Coordinates of C-alpha atoms and ligand atoms in Angstrom, one line a residue:
M1 CA 227.1 77.0 -6.4
E2 CA 226.3 76.8 -2.5
V3 CA 226.9 73.3 -1.2
L4 CA 224.2 71.9 0.8
F5 CA 225.6 69.8 3.4
R6 CA 223.0 66.9 4.0
P7 CA 223.4 65.2 7.5
R8 CA 220.6 62.8 6.6
R9 CA 223.1 61.0 3.7
L10 CA 224.6 59.2 6.8
R11 CA 221.1 58.2 8.4
R12 CA 219.8 56.5 4.8
G13 CA 219.5 52.7 6.2
E14 CA 220.6 50.7 8.9
G15 CA 223.9 49.9 7.3
L16 CA 225.2 53.3 7.1
R17 CA 223.8 54.4 10.7
K18 CA 225.7 51.5 12.2
L19 CA 228.8 52.6 10.3
V20 CA 228.7 56.1 11.8
R21 CA 227.4 55.2 15.2
E22 CA 229.5 57.0 18.2
T23 CA 228.3 55.0 21.2
L24 CA 227.4 51.4 21.5
L25 CA 225.9 49.8 24.3
T26 CA 226.9 46.3 25.4
P27 CA 225.9 43.7 28.3
A28 CA 229.7 44.2 29.0
D29 CA 228.7 47.7 30.2
F30 CA 226.6 46.5 33.1
I31 CA 226.9 45.8 36.9
Y32 CA 223.6 44.3 38.3
P33 CA 222.5 45.3 41.7
L34 CA 221.0 42.6 43.9
F35 CA 219.5 42.2 47.2
A36 CA 220.5 39.6 49.5
A37 CA 217.7 38.5 52.5
P38 CA 218.5 36.3 55.2
G39 CA 216.7 33.0 55.1
K40 CA 216.4 30.4 52.6
G41 CA 214.0 30.3 49.4
V42 CA 212.9 34.0 50.1
R43 CA 211.9 35.8 46.8
Q44 CA 210.2 38.7 47.6
E45 CA 209.5 41.7 45.0
I46 CA 210.0 45.2 45.9
G47 CA 206.6 47.5 45.7
A48 CA 208.0 50.3 43.6
M49 CA 210.5 48.3 41.7
P50 CA 208.8 45.5 39.6
G51 CA 211.0 42.9 38.7
V52 CA 213.7 43.2 41.3
F53 CA 213.7 40.7 44.3
R54 CA 215.0 40.2 47.7
L55 CA 216.6 37.2 47.5
S56 CA 218.4 34.7 49.9
P57 CA 221.7 33.8 49.0
E58 CA 220.9 30.5 47.0
L59 CA 218.4 31.9 44.8
L60 CA 220.7 35.2 44.2
A61 CA 223.5 32.9 43.4
E62 CA 220.9 31.7 40.7
E63 CA 220.1 35.1 39.6
A64 CA 223.7 36.1 39.4
R65 CA 224.2 33.0 37.2
A66 CA 221.6 34.2 34.7
A67 CA 223.0 37.4 34.5
A68 CA 226.8 36.1 33.9
D69 CA 225.3 33.9 31.1
L70 CA 223.9 36.8 29.4
G71 CA 227.2 38.4 29.1
I72 CA 227.1 40.9 32.3
P73 CA 230.2 40.8 34.0
A74 CA 229.5 42.0 37.5
V75 CA 226.8 42.1 40.3
L76 CA 226.4 44.9 43.2
L77 CA 225.2 43.3 46.7
F78 CA 223.1 44.9 49.1
G79 CA 222.5 42.9 52.4
L80 CA 219.7 43.0 54.6
P81 CA 220.3 41.9 58.1
R82 CA 218.7 39.7 60.4
Q83 CA 218.7 42.5 63.2
K84 CA 219.1 46.1 63.1
D85 CA 220.7 48.1 66.0
E86 CA 222.2 51.5 66.8
T87 CA 225.7 50.7 65.3
G88 CA 224.9 48.2 62.8
S89 CA 227.0 45.6 64.2
E90 CA 225.7 42.8 61.9
A91 CA 227.1 44.6 58.8
A92 CA 230.6 43.2 59.5
S93 CA 229.5 39.7 60.8
P94 CA 231.2 36.9 59.2
K95 CA 228.0 35.0 59.2
G96 CA 226.1 38.4 57.7
T97 CA 223.8 37.6 54.7
V98 CA 226.2 39.6 52.3
Q99 CA 229.0 37.2 53.3
Q100 CA 227.1 34.4 53.1
A101 CA 226.1 35.5 49.5
V102 CA 229.4 36.5 48.6
R103 CA 230.9 33.4 49.6
R104 CA 228.2 31.3 47.5
L105 CA 228.5 33.4 44.5
K106 CA 232.5 33.1 44.1
K107 CA 231.9 29.4 44.4
A108 CA 228.9 29.1 42.1
V109 CA 230.2 31.4 39.3
P110 CA 233.8 32.3 39.9
H111 CA 234.4 34.4 36.8
L112 CA 231.7 36.7 37.8
V113 CA 232.7 40.0 39.7
V114 CA 231.3 40.4 42.7
I115 CA 230.9 43.8 44.4
T116 CA 229.6 44.9 47.7
D117 CA 228.1 48.0 48.7
V118 CA 229.6 48.9 52.1
C119 CA 227.1 51.2 54.0
L120 CA 225.3 50.6 57.4
C121 CA 221.9 52.5 56.6
S122 CA 220.4 49.0 56.2
Y123 CA 222.0 47.8 59.2
T124 CA 221.3 50.7 61.8
S125 CA 217.9 51.0 63.7
H126 CA 217.8 54.7 62.8
G127 CA 218.6 54.2 59.2
H128 CA 221.7 56.7 58.9
C129 CA 224.7 55.4 57.0
G130 CA 226.6 55.9 60.1
I131 CA 227.4 56.1 64.0
I132 CA 225.3 58.5 65.5
R133 CA 227.2 60.7 68.2
Q134 CA 225.1 63.4 69.9
G135 CA 222.2 63.7 67.1
E136 CA 224.7 63.8 64.5
V137 CA 226.4 61.0 61.9
D138 CA 229.8 61.2 63.5
N139 CA 232.2 61.0 60.7
D140 CA 235.3 59.6 61.9
A141 CA 233.7 56.8 64.6
T142 CA 232.1 55.8 61.3
L143 CA 235.5 55.3 59.3
D144 CA 236.5 52.3 61.6
V145 CA 233.1 50.5 61.5
L146 CA 233.0 50.8 57.7
A147 CA 236.7 49.5 57.2
Q148 CA 236.0 46.6 59.4
V149 CA 232.9 45.9 57.2
A150 CA 235.0 46.2 54.0
V151 CA 237.3 43.5 55.7
S152 CA 234.6 41.1 56.5
H153 CA 233.5 41.1 52.9
A154 CA 237.1 40.9 52.0
E155 CA 237.3 37.7 53.9
A156 CA 234.3 36.2 52.5
G157 CA 236.0 36.8 49.0
V158 CA 234.7 40.1 47.4
D159 CA 236.5 41.4 44.4
M160 CA 235.7 44.9 44.9
V161 CA 234.0 47.1 47.7
A162 CA 231.4 49.8 46.9
P163 CA 231.7 52.5 50.3
S164 CA 228.3 54.6 49.4
D165 CA 228.2 56.2 52.9
M166 CA 229.7 59.5 51.8
M167 CA 231.8 60.1 55.1
D168 CA 235.0 61.9 54.3
G169 CA 238.0 60.2 54.3
R170 CA 236.5 56.5 54.0
V171 CA 238.4 55.5 51.0
A172 CA 241.8 55.8 52.7
A173 CA 240.8 54.4 55.8
I174 CA 239.0 51.2 53.8
R175 CA 242.1 50.9 51.5
E176 CA 244.3 50.9 54.9
A177 CA 242.3 48.5 56.3
L178 CA 242.4 46.2 53.4
D179 CA 246.0 46.5 52.8
E180 CA 247.0 45.7 56.5
R181 CA 245.1 42.6 56.3
G182 CA 246.6 41.5 53.0
F183 CA 243.9 42.2 51.0
E184 CA 245.7 44.5 48.6
M185 CA 244.2 43.1 45.4
V186 CA 240.6 43.8 46.5
G187 CA 239.5 47.0 44.6
I188 CA 237.4 50.1 45.8
L189 CA 234.5 51.5 43.3
S190 CA 233.7 54.6 45.3
Y191 CA 230.4 55.9 45.3
A192 CA 232.4 59.3 44.8
V193 CA 230.0 61.7 43.7
K194 CA 226.7 60.6 45.5
Y195 CA 223.9 63.2 45.6
A196 CA 221.3 63.7 48.0
S197 CA 218.6 62.7 45.9
A198 CA 215.1 61.7 46.2
F199 CA 215.7 59.1 42.9
Y200 CA 216.7 56.8 46.0
G201 CA 213.2 56.1 47.4
P202 CA 212.3 52.7 45.9
F203 CA 215.9 51.5 46.9
R204 CA 215.1 52.5 50.8
E205 CA 211.9 50.5 50.7
A206 CA 214.2 47.5 49.3
A207 CA 216.5 48.0 51.9
E208 CA 214.4 48.8 54.6
S209 CA 217.0 51.8 54.9
A210 CA 215.1 54.9 55.2
P211 CA 216.6 57.5 57.9
Q212 CA 214.0 57.3 61.1
F213 CA 214.9 60.9 61.6
G214 CA 216.4 64.0 59.6
D215 CA 218.0 63.3 56.3
R216 CA 221.2 62.8 54.4
R217 CA 221.9 66.2 53.3
G218 CA 224.5 66.3 56.0
Y219 CA 226.7 63.8 54.1
Q220 CA 225.5 63.3 50.7
M221 CA 226.2 65.7 48.1
D222 CA 223.7 69.0 47.3
P223 CA 222.1 68.4 44.0
A224 CA 222.9 71.8 43.1
N225 CA 226.6 71.7 42.8
A226 CA 228.8 70.5 40.2
R227 CA 232.0 71.8 40.7
E228 CA 232.2 69.9 44.1
A229 CA 231.7 66.7 42.4
I230 CA 235.4 67.3 40.8
R231 CA 236.7 68.0 44.5
E232 CA 235.0 64.9 45.6
A233 CA 236.6 63.0 42.5
A234 CA 239.9 64.1 43.0
L235 CA 239.9 63.2 47.0
D236 CA 238.6 59.6 46.3
I237 CA 241.4 59.1 43.5
E238 CA 244.0 60.5 46.1
E239 CA 242.9 58.0 48.9
G240 CA 243.4 55.1 46.7
A241 CA 239.7 54.4 44.6
D242 CA 240.1 52.1 41.5
I243 CA 236.9 53.3 39.8
I244 CA 235.0 56.6 40.6
M245 CA 230.8 56.1 40.4
V246 CA 228.4 59.3 40.0
K247 CA 225.0 58.9 41.3
P248 CA 221.9 59.2 40.0
A249 CA 222.5 59.0 36.4
L250 CA 219.8 60.4 34.3
P251 CA 219.4 63.9 36.2
Y252 CA 223.2 64.3 36.6
L253 CA 224.5 63.8 33.0
D254 CA 226.1 66.9 32.9
I255 CA 228.0 65.9 36.0
I256 CA 229.3 62.4 34.0
A257 CA 230.3 64.6 31.3
R258 CA 232.0 67.3 33.3
L259 CA 233.9 64.5 35.3
R260 CA 235.1 62.6 32.3
P261 CA 237.8 64.5 30.9
E262 CA 239.1 65.2 34.8
V263 CA 239.2 61.7 35.8
D264 CA 241.4 59.0 34.1
L265 CA 239.7 56.3 36.1
P266 CA 237.3 54.2 34.7
L267 CA 234.0 56.2 35.6
A268 CA 230.7 54.3 36.8
A269 CA 227.5 55.8 36.8
Y270 CA 224.3 54.4 38.8
Q271 CA 221.2 54.4 37.6
V272 CA 219.1 54.2 40.7
S273 CA 215.8 52.9 41.8
G274 CA 213.5 56.0 41.2
E275 CA 215.0 56.2 37.4
Y276 CA 214.0 52.6 37.2
A277 CA 210.6 53.0 38.7
M278 CA 209.8 55.7 36.6
I279 CA 210.4 53.8 33.4
K280 CA 208.7 50.9 34.7
A281 CA 205.5 52.8 36.0
A282 CA 204.9 54.8 32.9
A283 CA 205.5 51.7 30.7
Q284 CA 202.9 49.8 33.0
R285 CA 200.1 52.6 32.1
G286 CA 201.0 52.4 28.5
W287 CA 202.6 55.7 28.6
L288 CA 206.1 54.9 27.3
A289 CA 207.7 52.1 25.0
E290 CA 209.3 50.1 27.9
T291 CA 212.4 48.4 26.0
A292 CA 213.0 51.7 23.9
V293 CA 213.0 54.1 26.5
M294 CA 215.3 51.8 28.7
L295 CA 218.0 51.5 26.2
E296 CA 217.6 55.2 25.3
S297 CA 218.4 56.1 28.9
L298 CA 221.3 53.6 29.1
L299 CA 222.8 54.8 26.0
G300 CA 222.6 58.6 27.0
I301 CA 224.4 57.7 30.6
K302 CA 227.2 55.9 28.3
R303 CA 227.3 58.9 25.8
A304 CA 227.9 61.3 28.4
G305 CA 231.0 59.5 29.3
A306 CA 230.3 56.5 31.6
D307 CA 232.5 53.8 31.2
M308 CA 230.0 51.2 33.3
I309 CA 226.3 51.3 34.2
L310 CA 224.8 50.1 37.5
T311 CA 221.3 49.2 36.5
Y312 CA 218.4 47.2 37.8
F313 CA 217.7 47.2 33.8
A314 CA 220.9 44.8 33.4
K315 CA 219.4 41.8 32.5
E316 CA 216.5 43.0 30.3
A317 CA 218.9 45.2 28.6
A318 CA 221.7 42.3 27.8
K319 CA 218.7 40.0 26.3
L320 CA 218.3 42.7 23.8
L321 CA 222.2 43.7 23.2
K322 CA 223.3 40.0 23.1
Ligands
PBG1 C1 223.3 53.3 50.6 C2 222.6 53.2 49.4 C3 221.4 53.8 48.7 C4 221.7 53.6 47.4 C5 222.9 52.9 47.2 N1 223.4 52.6 48.3 C6 220.5 54.8 49.4 C7 220.8 55.8 50.0 O1 221.9 56.5 50.2 O2 220.1 56.4 50.6 C8 220.7 53.8 46.2 C9 220.3 53.0 45.2 C10 219.1 53.3 44.3 O3 218.4 54.0 44.6 O4 218.9 52.5 43.6 N2 223.7 54.2 51.2

């Protein structure tokens, strides 16, 4: 007699489904991105990111504590400067917004892992991620500045820095600068595989970091390329990265899955602002069930091979998963 295999046997009831479930999401999977604004008492909601705020350092510390209380192990900080200029000089200032926020956070919630984004785009008047020479983002001139920014974050007490500029050689430059100053235990979460994506749109409003001329295709990766992702990851590993990130997440699940067997370091994926905005907008119109779609998209990212997920949904998801 022909035996019919019935996969449905293992789907009969939540107990069986639980038993055979391959991927589990937990609050410990999340890194929660936060925007540090200068001043005091600042809490400004970002237009295309409902529920996400620019926060001054004391309110940011409260928000981070709430996240830690939900079991989220880490936050990623972005800073907004008081003033932008051609070279983004405020990015490395010990009195900068991010540096202040880091000091406050490490004091208020010592066990929370604090990671800082290292980039110049929100600090430069032209909105590019590096120093401009002859109308172009100059790779090697930018490296020194990025290294100084990373050192200033380390001096403020950060646990890891996350360079997101996509200059060649920046992981090595930052590693060397940190080690020289005695910060050999400060880690590097590298945005190793970062695509030139239109999904960053809402973030650029949040960070006021849209390029004032041209675009970022001269330094971020071409969305058409997959093999190149392996090369980018390999370079950053060689240069001393501790964690490799893929960004964005949902449109690049193939890249996460492809990198997973190639990379023995932990792999992170960034569910970016546009991914968040799409779900929020559809939910607001009643077109999608927000919590279900949020959890399913996060699960998909983890199933593809990410060990950790940077997501603006971190708190909402953690509340449901706790
Ligand atoms: C800075 C940076 C960007 C993001 C993280 N770091 C924007 C960009 O490269 O234009 C995007 C994050 C998001 O969209 O949520 N270089």
